[in-house]
Coordinates of C-alpha atoms and ligand atoms in Angstrom, one line a residue:
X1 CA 56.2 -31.3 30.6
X2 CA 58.5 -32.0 27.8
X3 CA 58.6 -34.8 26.0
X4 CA 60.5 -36.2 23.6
X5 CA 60.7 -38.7 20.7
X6 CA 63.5 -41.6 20.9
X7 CA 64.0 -43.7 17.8
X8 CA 66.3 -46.6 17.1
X9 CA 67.3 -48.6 14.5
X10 CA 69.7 -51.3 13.7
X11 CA 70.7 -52.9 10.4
X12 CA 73.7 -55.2 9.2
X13 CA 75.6 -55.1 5.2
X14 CA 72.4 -52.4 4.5
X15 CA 69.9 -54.9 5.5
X16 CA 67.3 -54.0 8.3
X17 CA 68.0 -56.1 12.1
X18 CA 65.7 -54.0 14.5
X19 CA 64.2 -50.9 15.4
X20 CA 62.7 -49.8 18.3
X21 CA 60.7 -46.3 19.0
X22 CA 59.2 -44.3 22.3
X23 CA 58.3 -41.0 24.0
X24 CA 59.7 -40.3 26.8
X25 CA 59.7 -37.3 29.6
X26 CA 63.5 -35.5 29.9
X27 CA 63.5 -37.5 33.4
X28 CA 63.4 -41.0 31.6
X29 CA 65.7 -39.8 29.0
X30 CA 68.5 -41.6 30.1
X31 CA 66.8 -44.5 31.2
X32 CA 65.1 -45.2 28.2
X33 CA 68.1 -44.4 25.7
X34 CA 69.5 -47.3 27.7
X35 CA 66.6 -49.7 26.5
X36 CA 66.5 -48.7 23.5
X37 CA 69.7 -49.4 22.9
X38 CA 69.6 -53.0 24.2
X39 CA 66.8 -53.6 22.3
X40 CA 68.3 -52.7 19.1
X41 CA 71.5 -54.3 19.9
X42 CA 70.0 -58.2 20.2
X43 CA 70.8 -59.0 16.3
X44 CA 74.0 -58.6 15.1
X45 CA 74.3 -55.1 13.5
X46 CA 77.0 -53.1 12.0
X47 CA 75.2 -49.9 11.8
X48 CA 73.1 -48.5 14.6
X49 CA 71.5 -44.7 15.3
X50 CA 69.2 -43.5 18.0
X51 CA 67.9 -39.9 17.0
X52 CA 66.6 -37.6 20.0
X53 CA 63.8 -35.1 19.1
X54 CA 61.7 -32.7 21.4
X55 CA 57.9 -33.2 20.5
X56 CA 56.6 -29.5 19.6
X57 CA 52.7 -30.2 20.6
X58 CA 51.1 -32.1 23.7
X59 CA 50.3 -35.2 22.7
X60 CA 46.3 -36.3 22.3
X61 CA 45.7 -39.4 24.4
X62 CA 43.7 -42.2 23.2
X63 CA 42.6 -45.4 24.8
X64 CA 44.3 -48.9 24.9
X65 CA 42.9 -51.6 22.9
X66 CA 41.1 -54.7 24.9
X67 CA 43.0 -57.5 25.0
X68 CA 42.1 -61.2 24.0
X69 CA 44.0 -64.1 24.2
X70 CA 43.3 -66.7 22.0
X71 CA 45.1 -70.4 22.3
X72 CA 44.7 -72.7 19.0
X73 CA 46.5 -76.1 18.7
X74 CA 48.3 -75.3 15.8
X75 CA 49.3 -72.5 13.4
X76 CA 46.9 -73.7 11.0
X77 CA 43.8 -73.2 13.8
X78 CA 45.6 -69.9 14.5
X79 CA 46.0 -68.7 10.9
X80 CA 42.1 -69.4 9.8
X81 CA 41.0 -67.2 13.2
X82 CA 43.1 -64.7 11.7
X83 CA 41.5 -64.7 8.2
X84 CA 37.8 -65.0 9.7
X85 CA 38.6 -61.8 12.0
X86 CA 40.2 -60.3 9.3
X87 CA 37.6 -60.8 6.6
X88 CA 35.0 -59.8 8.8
X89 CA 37.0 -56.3 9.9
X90 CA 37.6 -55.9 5.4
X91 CA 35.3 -57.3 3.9
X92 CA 38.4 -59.1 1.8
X93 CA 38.2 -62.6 0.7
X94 CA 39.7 -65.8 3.0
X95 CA 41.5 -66.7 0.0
X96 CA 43.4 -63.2 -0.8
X97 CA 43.9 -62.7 2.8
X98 CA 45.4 -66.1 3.2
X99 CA 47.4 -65.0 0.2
X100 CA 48.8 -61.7 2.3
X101 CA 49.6 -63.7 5.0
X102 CA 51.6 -66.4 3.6
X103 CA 53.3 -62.8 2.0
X104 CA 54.2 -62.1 5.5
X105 CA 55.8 -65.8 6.6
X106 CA 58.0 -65.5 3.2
X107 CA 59.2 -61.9 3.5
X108 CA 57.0 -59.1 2.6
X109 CA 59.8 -57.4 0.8
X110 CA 60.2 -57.4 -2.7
X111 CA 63.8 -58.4 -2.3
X112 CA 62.2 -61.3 -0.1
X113 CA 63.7 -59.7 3.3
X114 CA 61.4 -58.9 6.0
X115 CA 60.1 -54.9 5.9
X116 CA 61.4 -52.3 8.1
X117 CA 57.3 -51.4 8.7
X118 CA 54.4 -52.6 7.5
X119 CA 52.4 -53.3 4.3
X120 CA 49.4 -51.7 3.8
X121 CA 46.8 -53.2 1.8
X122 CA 43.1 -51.9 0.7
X123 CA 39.6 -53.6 0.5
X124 CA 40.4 -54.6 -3.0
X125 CA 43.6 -56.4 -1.6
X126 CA 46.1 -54.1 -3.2
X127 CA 49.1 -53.5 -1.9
X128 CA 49.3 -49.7 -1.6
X129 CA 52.8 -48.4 0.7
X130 CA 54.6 -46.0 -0.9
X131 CA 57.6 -47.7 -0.8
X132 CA 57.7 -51.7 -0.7
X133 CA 60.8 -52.4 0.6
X134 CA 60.2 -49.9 3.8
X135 CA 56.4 -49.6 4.6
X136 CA 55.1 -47.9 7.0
X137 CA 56.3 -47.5 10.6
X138 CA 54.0 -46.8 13.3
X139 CA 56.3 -43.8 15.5
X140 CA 55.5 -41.3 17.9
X141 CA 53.9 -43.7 20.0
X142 CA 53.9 -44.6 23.5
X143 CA 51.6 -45.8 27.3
X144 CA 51.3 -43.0 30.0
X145 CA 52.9 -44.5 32.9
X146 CA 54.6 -47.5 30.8
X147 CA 56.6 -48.9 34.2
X148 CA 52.8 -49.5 35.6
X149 CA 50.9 -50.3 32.5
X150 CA 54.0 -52.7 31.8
X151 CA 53.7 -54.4 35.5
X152 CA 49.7 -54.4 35.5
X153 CA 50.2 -56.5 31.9
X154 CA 52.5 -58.8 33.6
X155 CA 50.5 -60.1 36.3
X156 CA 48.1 -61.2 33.7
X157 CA 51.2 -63.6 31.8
X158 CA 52.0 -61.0 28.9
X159 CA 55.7 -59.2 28.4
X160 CA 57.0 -56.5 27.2
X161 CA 56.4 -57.4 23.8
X162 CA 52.9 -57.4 23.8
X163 CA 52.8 -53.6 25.6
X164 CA 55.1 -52.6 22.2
X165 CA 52.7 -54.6 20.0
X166 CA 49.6 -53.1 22.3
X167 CA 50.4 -49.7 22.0
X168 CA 51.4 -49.7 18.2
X169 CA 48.1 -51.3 17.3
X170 CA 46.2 -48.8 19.6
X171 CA 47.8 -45.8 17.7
X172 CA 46.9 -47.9 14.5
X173 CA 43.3 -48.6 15.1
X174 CA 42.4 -44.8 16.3
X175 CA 43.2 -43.3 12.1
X176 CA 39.6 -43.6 10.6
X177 CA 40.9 -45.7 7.9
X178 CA 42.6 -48.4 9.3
X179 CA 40.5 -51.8 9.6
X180 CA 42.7 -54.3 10.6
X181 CA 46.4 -55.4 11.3
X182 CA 48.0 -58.5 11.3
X183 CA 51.4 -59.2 12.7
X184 CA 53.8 -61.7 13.3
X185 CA 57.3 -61.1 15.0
X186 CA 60.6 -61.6 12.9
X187 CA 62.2 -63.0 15.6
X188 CA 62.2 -67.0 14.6
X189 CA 60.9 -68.5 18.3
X190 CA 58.6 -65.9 19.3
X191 CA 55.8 -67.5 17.8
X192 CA 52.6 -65.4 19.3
X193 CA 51.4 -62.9 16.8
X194 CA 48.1 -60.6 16.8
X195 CA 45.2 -59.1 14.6
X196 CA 43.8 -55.6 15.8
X197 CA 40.3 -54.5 14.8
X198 CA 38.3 -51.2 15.6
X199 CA 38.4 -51.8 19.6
X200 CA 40.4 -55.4 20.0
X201 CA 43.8 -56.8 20.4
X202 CA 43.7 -60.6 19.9
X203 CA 46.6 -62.1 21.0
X204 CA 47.2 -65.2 19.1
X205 CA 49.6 -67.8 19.7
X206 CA 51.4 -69.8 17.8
X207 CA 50.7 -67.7 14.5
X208 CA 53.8 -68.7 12.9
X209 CA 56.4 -71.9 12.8
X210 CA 59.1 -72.2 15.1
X211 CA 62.6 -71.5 13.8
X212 CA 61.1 -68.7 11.0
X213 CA 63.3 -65.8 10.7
X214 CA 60.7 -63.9 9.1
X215 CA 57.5 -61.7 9.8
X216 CA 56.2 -58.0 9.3
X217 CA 52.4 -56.4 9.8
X218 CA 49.6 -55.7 6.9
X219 CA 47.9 -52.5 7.9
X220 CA 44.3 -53.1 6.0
X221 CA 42.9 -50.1 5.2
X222 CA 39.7 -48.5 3.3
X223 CA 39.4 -47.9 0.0
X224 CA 39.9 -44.3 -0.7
X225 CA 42.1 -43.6 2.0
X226 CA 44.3 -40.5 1.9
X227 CA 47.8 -42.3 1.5
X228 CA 50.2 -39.3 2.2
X229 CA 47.5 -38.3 5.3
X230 CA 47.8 -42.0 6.6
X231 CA 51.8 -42.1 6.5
X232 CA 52.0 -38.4 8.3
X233 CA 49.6 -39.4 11.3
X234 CA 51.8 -42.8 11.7
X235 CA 54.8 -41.7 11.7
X236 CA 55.0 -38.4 12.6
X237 CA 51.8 -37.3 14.9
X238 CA 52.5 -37.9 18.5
X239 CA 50.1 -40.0 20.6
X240 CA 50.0 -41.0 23.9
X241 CA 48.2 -44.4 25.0
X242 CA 45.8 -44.8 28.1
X243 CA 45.6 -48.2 29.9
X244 CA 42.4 -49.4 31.6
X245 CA 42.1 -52.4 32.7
X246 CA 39.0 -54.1 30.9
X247 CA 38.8 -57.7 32.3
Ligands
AMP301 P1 58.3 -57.1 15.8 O1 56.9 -57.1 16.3 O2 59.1 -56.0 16.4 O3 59.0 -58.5 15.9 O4 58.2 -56.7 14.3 C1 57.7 -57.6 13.3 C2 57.7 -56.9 12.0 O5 56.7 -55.9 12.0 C3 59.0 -56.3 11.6 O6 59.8 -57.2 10.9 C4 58.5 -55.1 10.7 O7 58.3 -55.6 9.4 C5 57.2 -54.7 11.3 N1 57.3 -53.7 12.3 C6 58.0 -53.6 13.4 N2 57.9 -52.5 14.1 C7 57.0 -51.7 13.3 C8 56.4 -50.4 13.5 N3 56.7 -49.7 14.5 N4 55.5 -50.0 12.5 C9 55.2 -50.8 11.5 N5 55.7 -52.1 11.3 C10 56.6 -52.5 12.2

């Protein structure tokens, strides 16, 4: 079957809006140039491309994360669940993950922006993307049968946001040297974020303040990793995601 890669992007006076990325068969083509683009198209935007590519090699699958859902009372209960997953996934103190974090809330980008992708930090806490203003972007990513993985994920109270977030993380956790990611959505009312570790989603709400424009991922990796290695599998190896159900 042919698939292919669909990636779009938005930004407004140079600055990055949204982006949006998926695989899709030549029968959803159409379909899912059409969500892309309404994706992308949310934020004002006065540039906007979608690029079309045919995937040369069949995709390896790989298995979904297992979901956790984890209420706290406030974004302070949520934050420190966040640093004690994370220091146990890293090995990395509370106090310079705390320090990451609060990176994250104020705009992770040097010019104080949010990033296009993600950081990506190693077990001594250095930052370590090639480029700091960009990051890395998980690509070339997708579920087998998204309509149904997408409607089973439903039923149990999560949205389309969480699949995205779900199937990113999944492609994330499978490279040997990935630990850990954080994330918390730029968009300033959706306030439920996640961490992924080796096996588990949790799904953490609220992780961030109401009304905050800002947000981005940290993509905590090992010491030692192979940087240029780590980049090619994320953003240009295609992989395809397999949903089980696990509760
Ligand atoms: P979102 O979850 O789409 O609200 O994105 C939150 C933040 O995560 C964005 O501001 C980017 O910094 C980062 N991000 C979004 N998509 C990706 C991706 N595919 N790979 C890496 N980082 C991403």
């Amino acid at each position: 079957m042919k698939l292919f890669s669909v990636k779009g992007r938005s930004s407004l006076n140079g600055k990055h809006q949204s982006g949006a990325e998926r695989i899709a068969s030549e029968k959803e083509l159409d379909k899912v140039l059409t969500q892309i683009n309404k994706k992308i198209t949310r934020k004002p935007f006065d540039y906007l491309s979608i690029k079309v590519s045919i995937i040369k090699k069949q995709p390896p699958v790989i298995k979904t994360l297992k979901i956790v859902e984890i209420i706290a009372d406030s974004v302070e209960e949520a934050t420190q669940k966040a640093v004690e997953l994370l220091h146990s996934a890293t090995g990395l103190s509370e106090k310079k993950i705390k320090k990451l974090i609060k990176t994250v809330h104020t705009g992770a980008s040097p010019d104080g922006n949010n990033m296009r992708g993600a950081m990506i930090v190693n077990q001594k806490g250095e930052r370590i993307e090639l480029d700091p203003f960009r990051g890395v972007r998980t690509t070339e990513v997708d579920f087998i049968d998204r309509d149904k993985v997408l409607q089973k994920l439903k039923t149990k109270g999560y949205t389309e946001r969480t699949l995205d977030a779900l199937a990113i993380s999944s492609k994330n956790m499978s490279h040997p040297d990935m630990l850990a990611e954080f994330c918390i959505s730029d968009e300033p009312d959706y306030l439920t974020g996640y961490i992924a570790t080796k096996g588990c989603y949790y799904r953490l709400t609220p992780l961030k303040e109401k009304g905050n424009p800002k947000g981005g991922r940290i993509y905590f990796v090992k010491d030692g990793v192979n940087i240029e290695n780590l980049y090619n599998y994320l953003e240009k190896e295609a992989v395809l995601i397999e949903y089980t159900d696990t509760d």
